[in-house]
PDB file of C-alpha atoms and ligand atoms in Angstrom:
ATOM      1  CA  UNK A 246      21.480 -48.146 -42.847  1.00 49.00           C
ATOM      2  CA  UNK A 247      18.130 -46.854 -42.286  1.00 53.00           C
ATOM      3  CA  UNK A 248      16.712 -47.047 -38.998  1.00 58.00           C
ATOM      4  CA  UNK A 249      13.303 -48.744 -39.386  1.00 69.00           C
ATOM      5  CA  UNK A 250      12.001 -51.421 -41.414  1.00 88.00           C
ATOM      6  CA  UNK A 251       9.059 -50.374 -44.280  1.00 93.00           C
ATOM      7  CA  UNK A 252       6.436 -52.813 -42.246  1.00 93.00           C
ATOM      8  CA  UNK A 253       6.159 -49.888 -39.859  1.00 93.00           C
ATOM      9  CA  UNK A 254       4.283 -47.490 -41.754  1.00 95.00           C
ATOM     10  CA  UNK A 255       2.261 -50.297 -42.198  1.00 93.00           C
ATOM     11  CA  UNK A 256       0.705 -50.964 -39.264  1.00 91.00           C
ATOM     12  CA  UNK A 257      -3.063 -49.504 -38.555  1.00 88.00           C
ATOM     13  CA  UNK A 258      -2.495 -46.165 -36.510  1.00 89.00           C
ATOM     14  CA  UNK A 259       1.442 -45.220 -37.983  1.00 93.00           C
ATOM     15  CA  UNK A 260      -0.487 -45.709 -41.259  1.00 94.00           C
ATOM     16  CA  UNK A 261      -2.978 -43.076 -40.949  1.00 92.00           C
ATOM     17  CA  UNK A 262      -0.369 -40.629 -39.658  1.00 95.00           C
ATOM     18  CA  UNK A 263       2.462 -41.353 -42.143  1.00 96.00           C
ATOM     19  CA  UNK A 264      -0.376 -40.976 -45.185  1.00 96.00           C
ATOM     20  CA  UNK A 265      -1.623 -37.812 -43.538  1.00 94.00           C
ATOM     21  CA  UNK A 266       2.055 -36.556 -43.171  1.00 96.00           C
ATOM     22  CA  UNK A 267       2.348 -37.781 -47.015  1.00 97.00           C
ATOM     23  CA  UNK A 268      -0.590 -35.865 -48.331  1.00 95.00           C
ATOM     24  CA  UNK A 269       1.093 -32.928 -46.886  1.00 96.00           C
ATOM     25  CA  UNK A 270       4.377 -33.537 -48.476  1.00 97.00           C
ATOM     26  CA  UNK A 271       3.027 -34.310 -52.205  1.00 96.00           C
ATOM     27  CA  UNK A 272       0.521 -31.391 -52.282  1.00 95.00           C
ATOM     28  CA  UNK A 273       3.779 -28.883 -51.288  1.00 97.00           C
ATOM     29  CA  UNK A 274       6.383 -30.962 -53.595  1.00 97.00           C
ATOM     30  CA  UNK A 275       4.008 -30.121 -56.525  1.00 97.00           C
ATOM     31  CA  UNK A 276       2.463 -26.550 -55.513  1.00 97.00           C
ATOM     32  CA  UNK A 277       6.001 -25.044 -54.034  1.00 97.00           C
ATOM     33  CA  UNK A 278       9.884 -25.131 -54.608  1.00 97.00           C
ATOM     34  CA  UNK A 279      10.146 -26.374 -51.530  1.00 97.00           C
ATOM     35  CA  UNK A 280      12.905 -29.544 -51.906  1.00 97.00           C
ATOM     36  CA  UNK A 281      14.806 -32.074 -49.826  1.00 95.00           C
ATOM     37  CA  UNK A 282      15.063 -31.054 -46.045  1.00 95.00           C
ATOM     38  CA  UNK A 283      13.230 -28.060 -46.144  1.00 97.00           C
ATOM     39  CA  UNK A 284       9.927 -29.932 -47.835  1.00 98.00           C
ATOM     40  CA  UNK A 285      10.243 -32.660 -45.057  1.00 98.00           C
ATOM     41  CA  UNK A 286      10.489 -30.401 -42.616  1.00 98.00           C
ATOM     42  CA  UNK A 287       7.623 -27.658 -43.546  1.00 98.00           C
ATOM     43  CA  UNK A 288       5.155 -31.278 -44.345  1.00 97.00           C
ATOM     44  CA  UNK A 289       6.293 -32.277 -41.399  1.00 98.00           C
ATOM     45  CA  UNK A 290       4.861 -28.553 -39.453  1.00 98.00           C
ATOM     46  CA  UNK A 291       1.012 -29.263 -41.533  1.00 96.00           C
ATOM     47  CA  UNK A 292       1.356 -32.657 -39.968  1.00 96.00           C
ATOM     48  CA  UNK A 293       1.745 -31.516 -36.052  1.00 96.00           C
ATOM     49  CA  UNK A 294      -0.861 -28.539 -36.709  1.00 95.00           C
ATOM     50  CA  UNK A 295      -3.223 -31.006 -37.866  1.00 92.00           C
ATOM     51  CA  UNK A 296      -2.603 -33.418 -35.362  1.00 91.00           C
ATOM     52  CA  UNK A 297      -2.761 -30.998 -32.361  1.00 92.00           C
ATOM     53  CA  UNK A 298      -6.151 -29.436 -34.175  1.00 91.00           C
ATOM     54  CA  UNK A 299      -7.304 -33.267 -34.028  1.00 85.00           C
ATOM     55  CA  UNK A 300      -6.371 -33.420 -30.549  1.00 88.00           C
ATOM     56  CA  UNK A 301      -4.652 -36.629 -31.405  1.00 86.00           C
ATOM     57  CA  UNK A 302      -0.748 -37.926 -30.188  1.00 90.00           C
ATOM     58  CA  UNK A 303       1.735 -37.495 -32.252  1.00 93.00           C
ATOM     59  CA  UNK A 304       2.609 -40.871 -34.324  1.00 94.00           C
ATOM     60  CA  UNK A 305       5.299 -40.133 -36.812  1.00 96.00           C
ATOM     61  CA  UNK A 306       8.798 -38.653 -35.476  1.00 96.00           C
ATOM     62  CA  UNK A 307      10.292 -36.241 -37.798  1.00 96.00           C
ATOM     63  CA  UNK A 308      13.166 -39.108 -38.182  1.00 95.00           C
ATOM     64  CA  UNK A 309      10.306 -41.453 -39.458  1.00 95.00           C
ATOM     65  CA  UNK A 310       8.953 -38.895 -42.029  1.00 97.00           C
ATOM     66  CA  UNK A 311      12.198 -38.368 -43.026  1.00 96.00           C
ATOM     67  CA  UNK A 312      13.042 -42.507 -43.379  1.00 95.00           C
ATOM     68  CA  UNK A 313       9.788 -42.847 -45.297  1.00 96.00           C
ATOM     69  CA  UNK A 314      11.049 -39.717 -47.638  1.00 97.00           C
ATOM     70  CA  UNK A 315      13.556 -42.278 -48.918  1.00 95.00           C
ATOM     71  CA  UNK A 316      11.688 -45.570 -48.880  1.00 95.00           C
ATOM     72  CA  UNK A 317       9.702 -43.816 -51.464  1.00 96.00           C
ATOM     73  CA  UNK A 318      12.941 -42.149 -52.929  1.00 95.00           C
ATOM     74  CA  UNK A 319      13.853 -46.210 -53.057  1.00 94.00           C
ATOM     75  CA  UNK A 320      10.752 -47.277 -54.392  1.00 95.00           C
ATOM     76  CA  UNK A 321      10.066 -49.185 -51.253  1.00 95.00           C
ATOM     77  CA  UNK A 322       6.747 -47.884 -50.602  1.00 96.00           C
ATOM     78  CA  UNK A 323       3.872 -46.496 -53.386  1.00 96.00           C
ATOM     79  CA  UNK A 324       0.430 -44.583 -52.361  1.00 96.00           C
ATOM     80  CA  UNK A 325      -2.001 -46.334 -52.964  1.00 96.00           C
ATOM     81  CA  UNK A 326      -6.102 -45.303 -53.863  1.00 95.00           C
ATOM     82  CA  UNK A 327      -8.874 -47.026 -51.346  1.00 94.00           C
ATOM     83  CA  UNK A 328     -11.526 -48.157 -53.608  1.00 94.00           C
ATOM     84  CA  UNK A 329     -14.077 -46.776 -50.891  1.00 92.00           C
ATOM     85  CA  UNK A 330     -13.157 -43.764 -49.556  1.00 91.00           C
ATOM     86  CA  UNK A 331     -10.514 -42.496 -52.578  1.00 93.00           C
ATOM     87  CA  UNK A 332      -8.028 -41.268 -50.263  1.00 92.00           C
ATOM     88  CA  UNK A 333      -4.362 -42.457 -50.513  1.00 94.00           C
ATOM     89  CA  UNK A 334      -2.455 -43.991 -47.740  1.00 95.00           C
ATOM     90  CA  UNK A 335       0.886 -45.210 -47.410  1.00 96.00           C
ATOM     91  CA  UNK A 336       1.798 -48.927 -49.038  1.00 96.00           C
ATOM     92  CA  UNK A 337       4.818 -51.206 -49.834  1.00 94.00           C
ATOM     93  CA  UNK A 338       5.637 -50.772 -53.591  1.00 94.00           C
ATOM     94  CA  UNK A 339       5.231 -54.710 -54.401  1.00 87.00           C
ATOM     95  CA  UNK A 340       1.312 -55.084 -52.756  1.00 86.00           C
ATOM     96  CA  UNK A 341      -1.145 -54.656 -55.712  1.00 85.00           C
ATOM     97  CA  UNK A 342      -3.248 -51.185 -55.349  1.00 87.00           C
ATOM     98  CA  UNK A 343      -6.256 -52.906 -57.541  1.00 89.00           C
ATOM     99  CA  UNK A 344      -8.883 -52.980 -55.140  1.00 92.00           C
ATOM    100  CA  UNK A 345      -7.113 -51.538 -52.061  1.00 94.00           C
ATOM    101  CA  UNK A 346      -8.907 -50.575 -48.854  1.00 93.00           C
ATOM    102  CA  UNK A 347      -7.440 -48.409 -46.763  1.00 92.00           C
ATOM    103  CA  UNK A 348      -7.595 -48.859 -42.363  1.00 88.00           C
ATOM    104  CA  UNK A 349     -10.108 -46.164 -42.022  1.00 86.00           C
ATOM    105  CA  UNK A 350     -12.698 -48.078 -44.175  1.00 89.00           C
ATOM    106  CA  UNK A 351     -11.563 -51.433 -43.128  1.00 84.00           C
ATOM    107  CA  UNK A 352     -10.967 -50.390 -39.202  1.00 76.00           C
ATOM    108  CA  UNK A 353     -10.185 -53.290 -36.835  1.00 70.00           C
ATOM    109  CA  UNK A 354     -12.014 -53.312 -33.449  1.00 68.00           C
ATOM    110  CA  UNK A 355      -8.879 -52.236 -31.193  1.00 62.00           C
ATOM    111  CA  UNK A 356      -8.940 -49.276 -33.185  1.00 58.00           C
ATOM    112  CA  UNK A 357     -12.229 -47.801 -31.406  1.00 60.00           C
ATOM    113  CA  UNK A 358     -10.635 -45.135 -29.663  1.00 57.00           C
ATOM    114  CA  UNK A 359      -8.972 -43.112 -31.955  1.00 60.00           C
ATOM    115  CA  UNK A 360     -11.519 -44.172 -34.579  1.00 63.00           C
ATOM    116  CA  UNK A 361     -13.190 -40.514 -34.474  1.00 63.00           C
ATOM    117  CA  UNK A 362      -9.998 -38.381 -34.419  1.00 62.00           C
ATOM    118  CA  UNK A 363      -8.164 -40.625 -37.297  1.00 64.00           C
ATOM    119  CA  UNK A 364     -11.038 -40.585 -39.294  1.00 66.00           C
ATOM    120  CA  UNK A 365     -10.938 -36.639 -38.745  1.00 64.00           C
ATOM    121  CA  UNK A 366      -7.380 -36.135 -39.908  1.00 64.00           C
ATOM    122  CA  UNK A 367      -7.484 -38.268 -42.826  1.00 67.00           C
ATOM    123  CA  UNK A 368     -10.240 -36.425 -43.972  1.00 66.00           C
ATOM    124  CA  UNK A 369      -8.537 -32.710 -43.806  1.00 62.00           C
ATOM    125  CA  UNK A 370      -5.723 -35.145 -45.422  1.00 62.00           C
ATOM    126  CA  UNK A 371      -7.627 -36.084 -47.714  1.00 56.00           C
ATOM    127  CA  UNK A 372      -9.592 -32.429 -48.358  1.00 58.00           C
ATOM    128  CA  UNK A 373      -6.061 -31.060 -48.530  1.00 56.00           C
ATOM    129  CA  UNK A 374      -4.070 -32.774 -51.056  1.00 54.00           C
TER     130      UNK A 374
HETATM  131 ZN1  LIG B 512     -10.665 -45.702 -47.338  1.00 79.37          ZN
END
């Protein structure tokens, strides 16, 4: 049994981290051998340097990065393209992508806060992969 549901990733702020940690993890999956554990784990390292650079907390537990690793391995979850911004962010593999927004372009007012920092990190994310 896996630990967490898929709906987790989902939510606003755990969605922004677990996209950024994603971006990380497809860009070295296709540039390096890196496979299995060892890709996790180095994805997982460009995640917390971008997060401390970002001065942000850390969201995603390695356990969670690993657990998403095999929703997507399951086809659970899919990336999916915002139709404003372009970047790709973690969603379930049955929503429909046409016309997807992602929660930095479609922000909802608790988010204020972290707004600034969030929309930092996706953007190196985004930069990077
Ligand atoms: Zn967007």
């Amino acid at each position: 049994m896996l630990p967490f549901s898929t709906d987790w990733f989902m939510t606003w702020q755990p969605n922004i981290h677990a996209s950024l940690f994603m971006a990380y993890f497809r860009f070295l999956k296709s540039n390096t051998q890196l496979r299995g554990l060892e890709l996790i784990i180095k994805s997982y390292r460009m995640y917390l340097d971008q997060i401390k650079r970002g001065g942000m907390d850390t969201v995603l537990s390695l356990t969670r990065a690993w657990t998403m690793v095999r929703f997507f391995d399951a086809s659970m979850l899919q990336m999916a393209t915002c139709r404003e911004c372009g970047g790709e962010f973690v969603a379930h593999a049955y929503d429909p992508t046409r016309g997807y927004v992602c929660g930095l372009c479609h922000m909802p007012a608790r988010a204020g806060k972290t707004r600034r920092a969030a929309e930092a990190a996706a953007s190196a994310a985004i930069a990077t992969a």
